[in-house]
Coordinates of C-alpha atoms and ligand atoms in Angstrom, one line a residue:
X1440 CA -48.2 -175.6 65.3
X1441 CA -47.4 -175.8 69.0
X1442 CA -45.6 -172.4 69.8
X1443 CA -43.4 -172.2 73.3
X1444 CA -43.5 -168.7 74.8
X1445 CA -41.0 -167.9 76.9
X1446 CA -41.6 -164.8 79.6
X1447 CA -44.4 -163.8 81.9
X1448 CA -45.0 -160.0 81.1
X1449 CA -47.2 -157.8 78.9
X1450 CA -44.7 -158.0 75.9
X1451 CA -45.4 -161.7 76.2
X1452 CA -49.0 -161.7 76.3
X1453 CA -49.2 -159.6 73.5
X1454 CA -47.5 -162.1 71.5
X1455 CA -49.8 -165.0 72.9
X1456 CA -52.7 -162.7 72.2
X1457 CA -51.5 -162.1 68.4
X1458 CA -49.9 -165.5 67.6
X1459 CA -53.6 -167.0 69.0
X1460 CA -55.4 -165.6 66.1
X1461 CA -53.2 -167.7 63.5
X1462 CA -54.9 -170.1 61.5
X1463 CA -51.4 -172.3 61.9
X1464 CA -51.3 -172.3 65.9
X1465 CA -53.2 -175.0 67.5
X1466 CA -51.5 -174.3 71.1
X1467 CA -49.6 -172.2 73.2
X1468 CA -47.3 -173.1 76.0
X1469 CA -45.9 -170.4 78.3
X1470 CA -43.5 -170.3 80.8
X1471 CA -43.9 -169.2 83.3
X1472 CA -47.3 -166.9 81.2
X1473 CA -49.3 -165.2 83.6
X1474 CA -53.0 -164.6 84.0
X1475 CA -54.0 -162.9 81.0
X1476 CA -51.8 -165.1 79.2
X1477 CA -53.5 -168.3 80.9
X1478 CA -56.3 -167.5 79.4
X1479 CA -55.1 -168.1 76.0
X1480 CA -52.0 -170.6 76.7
X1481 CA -51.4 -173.2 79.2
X1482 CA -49.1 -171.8 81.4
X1483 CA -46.0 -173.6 83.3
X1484 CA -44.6 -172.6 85.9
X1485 CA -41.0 -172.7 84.6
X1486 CA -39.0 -169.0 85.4
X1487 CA -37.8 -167.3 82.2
X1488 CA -34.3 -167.5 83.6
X1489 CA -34.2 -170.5 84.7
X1490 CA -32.5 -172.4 81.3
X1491 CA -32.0 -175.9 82.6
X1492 CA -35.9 -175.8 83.6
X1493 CA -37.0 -174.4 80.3
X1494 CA -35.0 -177.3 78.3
X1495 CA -36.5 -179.4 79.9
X1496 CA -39.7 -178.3 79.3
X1497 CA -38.7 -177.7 75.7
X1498 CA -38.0 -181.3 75.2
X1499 CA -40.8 -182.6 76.8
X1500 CA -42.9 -180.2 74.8
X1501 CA -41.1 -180.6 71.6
X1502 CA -42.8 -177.5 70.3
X1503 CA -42.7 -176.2 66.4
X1504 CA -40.8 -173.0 67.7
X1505 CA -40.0 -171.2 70.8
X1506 CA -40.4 -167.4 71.2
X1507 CA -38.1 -165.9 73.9
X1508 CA -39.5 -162.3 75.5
X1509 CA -36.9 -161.3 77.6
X1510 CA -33.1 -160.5 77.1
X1511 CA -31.7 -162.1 79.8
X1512 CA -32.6 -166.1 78.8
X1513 CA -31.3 -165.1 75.5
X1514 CA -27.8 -163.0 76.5
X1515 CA -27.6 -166.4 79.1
X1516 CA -27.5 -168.8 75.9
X1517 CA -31.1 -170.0 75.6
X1518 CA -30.8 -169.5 72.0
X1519 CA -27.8 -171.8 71.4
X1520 CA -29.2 -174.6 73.7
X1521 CA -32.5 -174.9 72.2
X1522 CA -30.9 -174.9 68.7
X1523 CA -28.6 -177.9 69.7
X1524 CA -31.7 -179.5 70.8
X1525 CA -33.1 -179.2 66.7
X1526 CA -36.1 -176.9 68.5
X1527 CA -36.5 -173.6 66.4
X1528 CA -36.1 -170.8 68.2
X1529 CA -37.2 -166.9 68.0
X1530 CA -34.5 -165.5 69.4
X1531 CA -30.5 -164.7 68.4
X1532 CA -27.7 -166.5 70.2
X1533 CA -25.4 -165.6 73.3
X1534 CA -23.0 -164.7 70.6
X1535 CA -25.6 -162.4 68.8
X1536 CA -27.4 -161.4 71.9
X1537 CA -24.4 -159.2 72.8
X1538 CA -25.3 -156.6 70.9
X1539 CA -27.3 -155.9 74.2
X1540 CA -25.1 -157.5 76.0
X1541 CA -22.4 -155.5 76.5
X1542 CA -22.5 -151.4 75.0
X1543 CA -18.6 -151.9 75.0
X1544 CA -18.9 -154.7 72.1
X1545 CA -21.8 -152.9 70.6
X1546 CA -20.2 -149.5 70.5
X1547 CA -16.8 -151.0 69.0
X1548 CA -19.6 -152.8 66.1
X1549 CA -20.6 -149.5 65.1
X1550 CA -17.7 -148.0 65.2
X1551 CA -16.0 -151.1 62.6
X1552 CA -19.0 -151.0 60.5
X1553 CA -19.5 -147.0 59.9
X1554 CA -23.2 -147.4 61.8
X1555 CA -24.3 -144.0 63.1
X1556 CA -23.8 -143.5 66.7
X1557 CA -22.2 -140.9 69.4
X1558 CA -18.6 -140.4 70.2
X1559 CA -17.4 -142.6 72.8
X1560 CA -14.8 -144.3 75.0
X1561 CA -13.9 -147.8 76.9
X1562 CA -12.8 -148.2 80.7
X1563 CA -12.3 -150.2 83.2
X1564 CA -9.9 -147.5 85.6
X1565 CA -11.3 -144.4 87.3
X1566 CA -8.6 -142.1 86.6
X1567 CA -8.5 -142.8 82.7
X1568 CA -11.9 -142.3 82.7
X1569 CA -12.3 -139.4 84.5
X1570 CA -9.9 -138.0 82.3
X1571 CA -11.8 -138.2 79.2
X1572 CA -14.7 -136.6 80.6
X1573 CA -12.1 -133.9 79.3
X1574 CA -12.7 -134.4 75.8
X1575 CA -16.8 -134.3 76.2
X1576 CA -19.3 -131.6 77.6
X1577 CA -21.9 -132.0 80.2
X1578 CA -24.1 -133.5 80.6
X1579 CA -22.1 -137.2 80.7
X1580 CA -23.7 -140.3 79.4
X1581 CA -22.1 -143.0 81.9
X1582 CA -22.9 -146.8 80.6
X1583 CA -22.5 -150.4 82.5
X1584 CA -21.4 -152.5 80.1
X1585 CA -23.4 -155.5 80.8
X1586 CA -26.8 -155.7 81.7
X1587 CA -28.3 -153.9 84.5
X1588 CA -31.6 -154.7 84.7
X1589 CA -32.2 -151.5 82.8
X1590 CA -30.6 -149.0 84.9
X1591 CA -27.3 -149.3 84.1
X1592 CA -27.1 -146.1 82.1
X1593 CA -26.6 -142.5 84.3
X1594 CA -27.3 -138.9 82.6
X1595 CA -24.9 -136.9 85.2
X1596 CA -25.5 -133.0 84.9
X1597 CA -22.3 -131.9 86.3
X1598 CA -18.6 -133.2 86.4
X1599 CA -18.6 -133.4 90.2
X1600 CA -21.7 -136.1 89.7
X1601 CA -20.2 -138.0 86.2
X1602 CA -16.7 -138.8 88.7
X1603 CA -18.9 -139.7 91.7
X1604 CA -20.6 -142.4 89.3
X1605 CA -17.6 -143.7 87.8
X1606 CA -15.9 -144.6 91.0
X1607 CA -19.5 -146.0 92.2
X1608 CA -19.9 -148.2 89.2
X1609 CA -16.6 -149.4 88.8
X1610 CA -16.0 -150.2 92.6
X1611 CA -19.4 -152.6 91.5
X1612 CA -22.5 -150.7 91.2
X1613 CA -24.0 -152.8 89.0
X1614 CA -21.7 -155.9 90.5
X1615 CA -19.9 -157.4 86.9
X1616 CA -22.0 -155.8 84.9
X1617 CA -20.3 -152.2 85.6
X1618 CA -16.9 -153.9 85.5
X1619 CA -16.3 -152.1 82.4
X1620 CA -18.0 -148.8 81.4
X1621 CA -18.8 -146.7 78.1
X1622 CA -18.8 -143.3 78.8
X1623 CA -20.4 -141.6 75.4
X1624 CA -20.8 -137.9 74.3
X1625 CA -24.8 -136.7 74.7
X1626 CA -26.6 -136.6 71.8
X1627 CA -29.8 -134.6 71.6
X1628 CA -32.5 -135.2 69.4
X1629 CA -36.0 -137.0 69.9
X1630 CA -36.0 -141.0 70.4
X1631 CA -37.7 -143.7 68.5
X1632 CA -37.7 -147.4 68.4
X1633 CA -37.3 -149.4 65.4
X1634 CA -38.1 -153.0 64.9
X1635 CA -36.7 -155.2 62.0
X1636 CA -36.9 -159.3 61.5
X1637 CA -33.5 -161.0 60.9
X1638 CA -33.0 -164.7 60.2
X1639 CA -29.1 -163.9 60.2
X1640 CA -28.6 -163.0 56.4
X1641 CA -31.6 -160.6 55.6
X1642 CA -33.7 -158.5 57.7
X1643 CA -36.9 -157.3 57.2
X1644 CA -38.5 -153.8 58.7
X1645 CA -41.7 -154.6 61.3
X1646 CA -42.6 -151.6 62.4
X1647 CA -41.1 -148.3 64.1
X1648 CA -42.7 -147.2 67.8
X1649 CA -42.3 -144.7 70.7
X1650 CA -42.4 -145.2 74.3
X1651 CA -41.9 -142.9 77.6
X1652 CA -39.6 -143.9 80.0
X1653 CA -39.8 -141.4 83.1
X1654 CA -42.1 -141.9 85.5
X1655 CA -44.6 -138.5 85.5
X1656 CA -46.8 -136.6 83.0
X1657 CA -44.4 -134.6 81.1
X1658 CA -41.3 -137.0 80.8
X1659 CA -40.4 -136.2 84.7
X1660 CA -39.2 -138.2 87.7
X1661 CA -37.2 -141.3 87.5
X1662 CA -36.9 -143.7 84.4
X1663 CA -38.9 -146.7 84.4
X1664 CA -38.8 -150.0 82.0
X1665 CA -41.4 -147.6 80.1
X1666 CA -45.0 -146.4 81.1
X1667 CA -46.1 -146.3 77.8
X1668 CA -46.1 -146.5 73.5
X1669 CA -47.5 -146.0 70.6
X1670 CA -47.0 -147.2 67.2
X1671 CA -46.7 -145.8 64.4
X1672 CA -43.9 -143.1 65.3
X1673 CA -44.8 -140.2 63.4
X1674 CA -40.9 -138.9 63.5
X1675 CA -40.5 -142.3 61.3
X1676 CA -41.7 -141.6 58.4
X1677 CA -41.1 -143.6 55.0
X1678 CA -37.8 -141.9 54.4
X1679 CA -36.7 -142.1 57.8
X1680 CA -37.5 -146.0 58.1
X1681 CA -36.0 -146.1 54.8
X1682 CA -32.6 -144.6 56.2
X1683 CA -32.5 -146.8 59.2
X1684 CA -33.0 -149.7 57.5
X1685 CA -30.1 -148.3 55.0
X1686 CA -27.5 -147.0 57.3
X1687 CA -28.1 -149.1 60.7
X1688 CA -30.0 -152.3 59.9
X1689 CA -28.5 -153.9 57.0
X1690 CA -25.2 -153.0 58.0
X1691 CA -25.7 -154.4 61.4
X1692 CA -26.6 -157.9 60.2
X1693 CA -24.0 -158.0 57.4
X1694 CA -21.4 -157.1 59.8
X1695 CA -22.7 -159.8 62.8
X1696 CA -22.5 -162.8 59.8
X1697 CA -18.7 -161.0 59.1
X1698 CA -18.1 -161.6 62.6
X1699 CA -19.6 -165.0 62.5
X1700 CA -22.5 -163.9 65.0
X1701 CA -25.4 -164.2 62.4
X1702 CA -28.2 -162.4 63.9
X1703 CA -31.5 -164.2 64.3
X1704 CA -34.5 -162.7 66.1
X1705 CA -35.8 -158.9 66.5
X1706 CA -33.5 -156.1 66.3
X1707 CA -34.8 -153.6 67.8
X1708 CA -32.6 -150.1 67.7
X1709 CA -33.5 -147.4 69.9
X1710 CA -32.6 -143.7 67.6
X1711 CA -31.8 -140.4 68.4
X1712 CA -32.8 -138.2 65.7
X1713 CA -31.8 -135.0 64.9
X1714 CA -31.9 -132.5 61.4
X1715 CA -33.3 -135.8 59.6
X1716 CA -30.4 -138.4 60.6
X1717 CA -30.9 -140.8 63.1
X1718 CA -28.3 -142.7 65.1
X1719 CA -28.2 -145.6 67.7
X1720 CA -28.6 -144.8 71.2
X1721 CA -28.6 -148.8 71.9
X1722 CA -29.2 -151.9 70.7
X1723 CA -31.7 -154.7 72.2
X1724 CA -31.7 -158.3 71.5
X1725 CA -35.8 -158.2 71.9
X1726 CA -38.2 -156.7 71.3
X1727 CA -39.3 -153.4 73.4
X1728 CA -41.9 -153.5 76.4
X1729 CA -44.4 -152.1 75.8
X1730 CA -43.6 -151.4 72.1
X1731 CA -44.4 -155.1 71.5
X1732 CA -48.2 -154.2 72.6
X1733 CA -49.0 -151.5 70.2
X1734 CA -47.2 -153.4 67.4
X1735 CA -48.4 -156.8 68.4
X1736 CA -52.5 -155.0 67.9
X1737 CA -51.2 -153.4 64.8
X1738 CA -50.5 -156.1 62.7
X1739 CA -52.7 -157.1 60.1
X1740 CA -50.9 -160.1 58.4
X1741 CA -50.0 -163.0 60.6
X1742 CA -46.6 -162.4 61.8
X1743 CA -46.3 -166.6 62.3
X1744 CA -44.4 -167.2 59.0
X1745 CA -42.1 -164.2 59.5
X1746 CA -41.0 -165.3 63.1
X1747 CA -40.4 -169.3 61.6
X1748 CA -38.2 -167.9 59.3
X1749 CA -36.3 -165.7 61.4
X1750 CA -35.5 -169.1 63.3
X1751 CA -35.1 -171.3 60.6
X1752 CA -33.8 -169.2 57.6
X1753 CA -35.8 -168.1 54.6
X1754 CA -36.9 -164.4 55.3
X1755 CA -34.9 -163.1 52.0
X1756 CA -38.1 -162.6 49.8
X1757 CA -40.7 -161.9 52.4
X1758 CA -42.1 -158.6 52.0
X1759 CA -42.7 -156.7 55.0
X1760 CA -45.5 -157.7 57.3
X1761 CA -49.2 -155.5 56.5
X1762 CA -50.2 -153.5 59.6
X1763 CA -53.6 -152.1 59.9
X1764 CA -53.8 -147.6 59.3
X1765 CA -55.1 -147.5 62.5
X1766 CA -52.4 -146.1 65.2
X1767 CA -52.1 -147.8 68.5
X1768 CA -51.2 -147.0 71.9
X1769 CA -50.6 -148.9 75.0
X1770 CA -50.9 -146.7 78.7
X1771 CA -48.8 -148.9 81.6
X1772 CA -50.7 -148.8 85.0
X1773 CA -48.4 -149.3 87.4
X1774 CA -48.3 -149.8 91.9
X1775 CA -48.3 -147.1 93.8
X1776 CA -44.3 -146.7 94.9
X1777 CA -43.3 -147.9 91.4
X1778 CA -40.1 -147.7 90.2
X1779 CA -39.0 -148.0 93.3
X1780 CA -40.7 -150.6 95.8
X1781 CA -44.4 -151.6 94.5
X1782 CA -47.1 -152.0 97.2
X1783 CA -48.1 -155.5 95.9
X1784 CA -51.7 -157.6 96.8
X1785 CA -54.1 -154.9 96.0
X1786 CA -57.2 -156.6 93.8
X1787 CA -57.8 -155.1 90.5
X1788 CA -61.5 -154.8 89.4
X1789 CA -63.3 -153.6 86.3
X1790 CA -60.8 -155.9 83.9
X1791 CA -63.8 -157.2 81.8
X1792 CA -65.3 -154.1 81.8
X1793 CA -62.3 -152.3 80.3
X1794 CA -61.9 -155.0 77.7
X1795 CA -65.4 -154.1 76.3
X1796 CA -64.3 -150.1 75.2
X1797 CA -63.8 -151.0 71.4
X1798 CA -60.8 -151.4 70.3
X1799 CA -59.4 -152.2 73.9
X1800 CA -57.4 -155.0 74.8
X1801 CA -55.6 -155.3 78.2
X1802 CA -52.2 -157.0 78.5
X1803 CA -51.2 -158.3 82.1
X1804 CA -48.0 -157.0 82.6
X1805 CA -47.4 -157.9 86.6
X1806 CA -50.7 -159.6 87.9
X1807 CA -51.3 -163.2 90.1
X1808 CA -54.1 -165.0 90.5
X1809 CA -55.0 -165.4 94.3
X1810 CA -58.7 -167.3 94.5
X1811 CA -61.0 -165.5 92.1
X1812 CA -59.5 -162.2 92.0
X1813 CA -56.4 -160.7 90.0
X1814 CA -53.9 -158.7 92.3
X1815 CA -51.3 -156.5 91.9
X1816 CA -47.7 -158.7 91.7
X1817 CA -45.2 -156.1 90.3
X1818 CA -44.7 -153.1 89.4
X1819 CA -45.9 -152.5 85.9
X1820 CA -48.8 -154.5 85.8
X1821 CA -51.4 -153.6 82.9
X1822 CA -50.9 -152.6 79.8
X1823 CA -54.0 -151.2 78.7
X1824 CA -53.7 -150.7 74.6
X1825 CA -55.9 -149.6 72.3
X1826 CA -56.2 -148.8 68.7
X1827 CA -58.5 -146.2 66.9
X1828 CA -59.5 -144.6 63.3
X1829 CA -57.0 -141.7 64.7
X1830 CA -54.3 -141.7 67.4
X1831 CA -56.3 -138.8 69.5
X1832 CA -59.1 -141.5 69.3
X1833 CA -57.1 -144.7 70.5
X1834 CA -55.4 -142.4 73.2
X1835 CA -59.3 -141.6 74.4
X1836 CA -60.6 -145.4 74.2
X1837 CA -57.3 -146.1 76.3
X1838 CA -58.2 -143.6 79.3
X1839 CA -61.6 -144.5 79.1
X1840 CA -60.2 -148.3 79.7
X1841 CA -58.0 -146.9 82.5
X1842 CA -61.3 -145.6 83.9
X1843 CA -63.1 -148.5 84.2
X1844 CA -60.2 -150.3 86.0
X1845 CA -60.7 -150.7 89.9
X1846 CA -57.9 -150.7 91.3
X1847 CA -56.7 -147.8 94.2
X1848 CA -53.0 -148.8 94.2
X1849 CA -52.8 -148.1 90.5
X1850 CA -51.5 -145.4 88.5
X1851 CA -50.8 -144.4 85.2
X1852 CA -49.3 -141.4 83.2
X1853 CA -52.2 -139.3 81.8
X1854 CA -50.0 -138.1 78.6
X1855 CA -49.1 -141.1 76.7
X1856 CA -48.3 -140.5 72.8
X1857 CA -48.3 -136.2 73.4
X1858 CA -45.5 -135.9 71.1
X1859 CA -47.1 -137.1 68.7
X1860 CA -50.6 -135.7 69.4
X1861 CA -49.0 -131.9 69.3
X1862 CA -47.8 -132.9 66.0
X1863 CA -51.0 -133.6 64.4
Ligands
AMP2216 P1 -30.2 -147.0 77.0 O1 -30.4 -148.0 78.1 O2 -28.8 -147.1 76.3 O3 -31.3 -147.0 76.1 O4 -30.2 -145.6 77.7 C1 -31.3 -145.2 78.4 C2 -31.7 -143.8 78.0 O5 -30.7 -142.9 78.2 C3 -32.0 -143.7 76.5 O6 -33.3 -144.1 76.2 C4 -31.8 -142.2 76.3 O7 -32.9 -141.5 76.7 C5 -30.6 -142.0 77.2 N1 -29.3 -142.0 76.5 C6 -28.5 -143.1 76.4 N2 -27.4 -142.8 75.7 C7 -27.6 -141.5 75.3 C8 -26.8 -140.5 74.6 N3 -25.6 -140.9 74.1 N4 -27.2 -139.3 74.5 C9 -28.4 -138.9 75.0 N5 -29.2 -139.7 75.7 C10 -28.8 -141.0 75.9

């Protein structure tokens, strides 16, 4: 099978990486890939936004499916225009993508379908909103509705800073996209991801994760698209996957068929957990980067079939895909200035030499090739993952990875997976 990948970042090589090692795939196409991923796919240079340019490739290609990384292609309608074209594709439709599309529509699912999530309200004018800041406590949860590049949610501390947000993002912070806002009570707890397989009917559990989105050691500084996960999530146990698939997952794709947006793809529901009951902080149309990485190295079964029949139909039956015991985790090395402007151009060394600590493999998350050397092109741009007998022991093989890497402008969080380290 020829398999079309659609994204250039670490999530994506990890899939390129695992779908490689199927008997079934006898090539990979990316677009646009990157580095790492040239090495295992041929690589076009075709952006991940750019829809008219990736059907064309698709039909000159005519590949057995298509696996789209990011949300955007798919909230855009990549989905429904590769289905017209009779090309299976990973991936749910515009119509189906909106349950990351917009937290308003999203919010108002839950709500219809009794699926755990915090109190909330709609708004589109500054005084009503304001206003129902009166019915919440601090700190305010302040949401774009469409997608903002992932910073289109604000925690404000104090009422003063929750009013100075609402008139910023609705006077166009976040242009369109913070048109429309969710304002949503805080909910405290500790977050998870969970990942399940739906071919619109059924949906199968993959595999649950954790990640850490601020910037410094000890869940400081600024948020980030994540600097780090691990998989398995020790906070999802059997009983707690059980309940989430239960309580969030199946009723989330019954109610998309009742509301004739069948829901193909990964569903991947971030959690808040508290006193044993979880409930959605957000839904994404994709799957998480870099929980993709640790889950991607963790699967012992070829996930091929599963991801054909999330495009195609046919996952009712399947049982759940075998991971390996052994947990995973995945450090992010990202440029210096990172999340805010990344110095870019610095060579990275020591790549080869990292990949030989055992159980190592390093995803390129934001790398280009300039000559014969790999540079720095973004701002998270390794993934250095690693599995081990025990997490403490993958954690260690991943740092001593990190070690080997040359590469001054680089940096990395030093704590990845503590959570669950101080609980075993
Ligand atoms: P989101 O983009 O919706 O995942 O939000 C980004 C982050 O904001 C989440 O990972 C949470 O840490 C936090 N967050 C979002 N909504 C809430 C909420 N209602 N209560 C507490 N934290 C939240």
């Amino acid at each position: 099978m020829k398999i079309l990948i659609v994204g250039g970042g670490g999530r994506e090589h990890a899939l390129a990486w695992r779908l490689k090692q199927s008997a079934r795939v006898t090539e990979i196409v990316a677009a646009p890939g990157n580095p790492g991923i040239a090495a295992l796919a041929r690589c076009e240079p075709v952006a991940a936004d750019d829809l008219d340019g990736l059907m064309a490739l698709a039909r000159r290609e005519r590949p057995n499916l298509v696996i789209v990384g990011p949300e955007a292609p798919l909230v855009a309608g990549l989905a429904d225009k590769l289905r017209a074209a009779d090309i299976p594709v990973f991936g749910p439709s515009a119509r189906a993508a909106i349950l990351e599309g917009s937290k308003g529509f999203s919010k108002d699912f839950m709500i219809k379908y009794g699926i755990p999530t915090a109190a909330y309200g709609r708004f589109t004018e500054p005084a009503k909103a304001k206003s129902f800041l009166d019915t919440l406590a601090p700190p305010y949860v302040l949401k774009a509705d469409g997608l903002a590049a992932g910073k289109g949610v604000v925690i404000a501390g104090s009422r003063a800073e929750a009013e100075a947000e609402i008139d910023a993002m609705l006077s166009g912070k976040f242009g369109a996209a913070s048109a429309s806002l969710v304002i949503e009570e805080f909910m405290t707890g500790e977050e998870a991801s969970f990942f399940a397989l739906c071919d619109g009917e059924t949906a199968v559990a993959l595999a649950g994760a954790q990640d850490h989105k601020r910037v410094g050691d000890g869940d400081t500084g600024p948020n980030t698209g994540g600097m780090g996960a691990y998989s398995p999530a020790p906070i999802l146990d059997a009983a707690m996957q059980a309940q989430v698939m239960e309580r969030i997952v199946e009723p989330t794709v019954r109610g998309m068929a009742a509301e004739g947006r069948p829901y193909r793809g990964v569903l991947f529901v971030g959690l808040m957990i508290e006193n044993g009951k979880a409930r959605v902080v957000e839904y994404n149309c994709r799957f998480g980067d870099p929980e993709c990485q640790v889950i991607m190295v963790r699967l012992k079964d070829d996930p091929l079939p599963q991801l054909l029949a999330c495009a195609t139909g046919g996952l009712a039956g399947c049982r759940r895909l075998e991971r390996f015991a052994d947990p995973a985790v995945s450090v992010v090395m990202a440029a210096a200035g990172y999340p805010g402007e990344p110095r870019k151009g610095g060579v990275i060394g020591g790549l080869a030499e990292a990949g030989k600590v055992p159980g190592v493999t390093v995803f390129h998350a934001g790398t280009a090739r300039m000559g014969d050397d790999i540079v720095a092109n973004g701002g998270r741009v390794l993934n250095v993952t690693a599995s081990g007998p025990t997490l403490a022991e993958a954690v260690d093989r991943a740092y001593r990875a990190v070690d080997k890497i040359d590469w001054p402008d680089g940096f990395c969080r030093r704590d990845i997976a503590w959570r669950a380290l101080a609980r075993s």
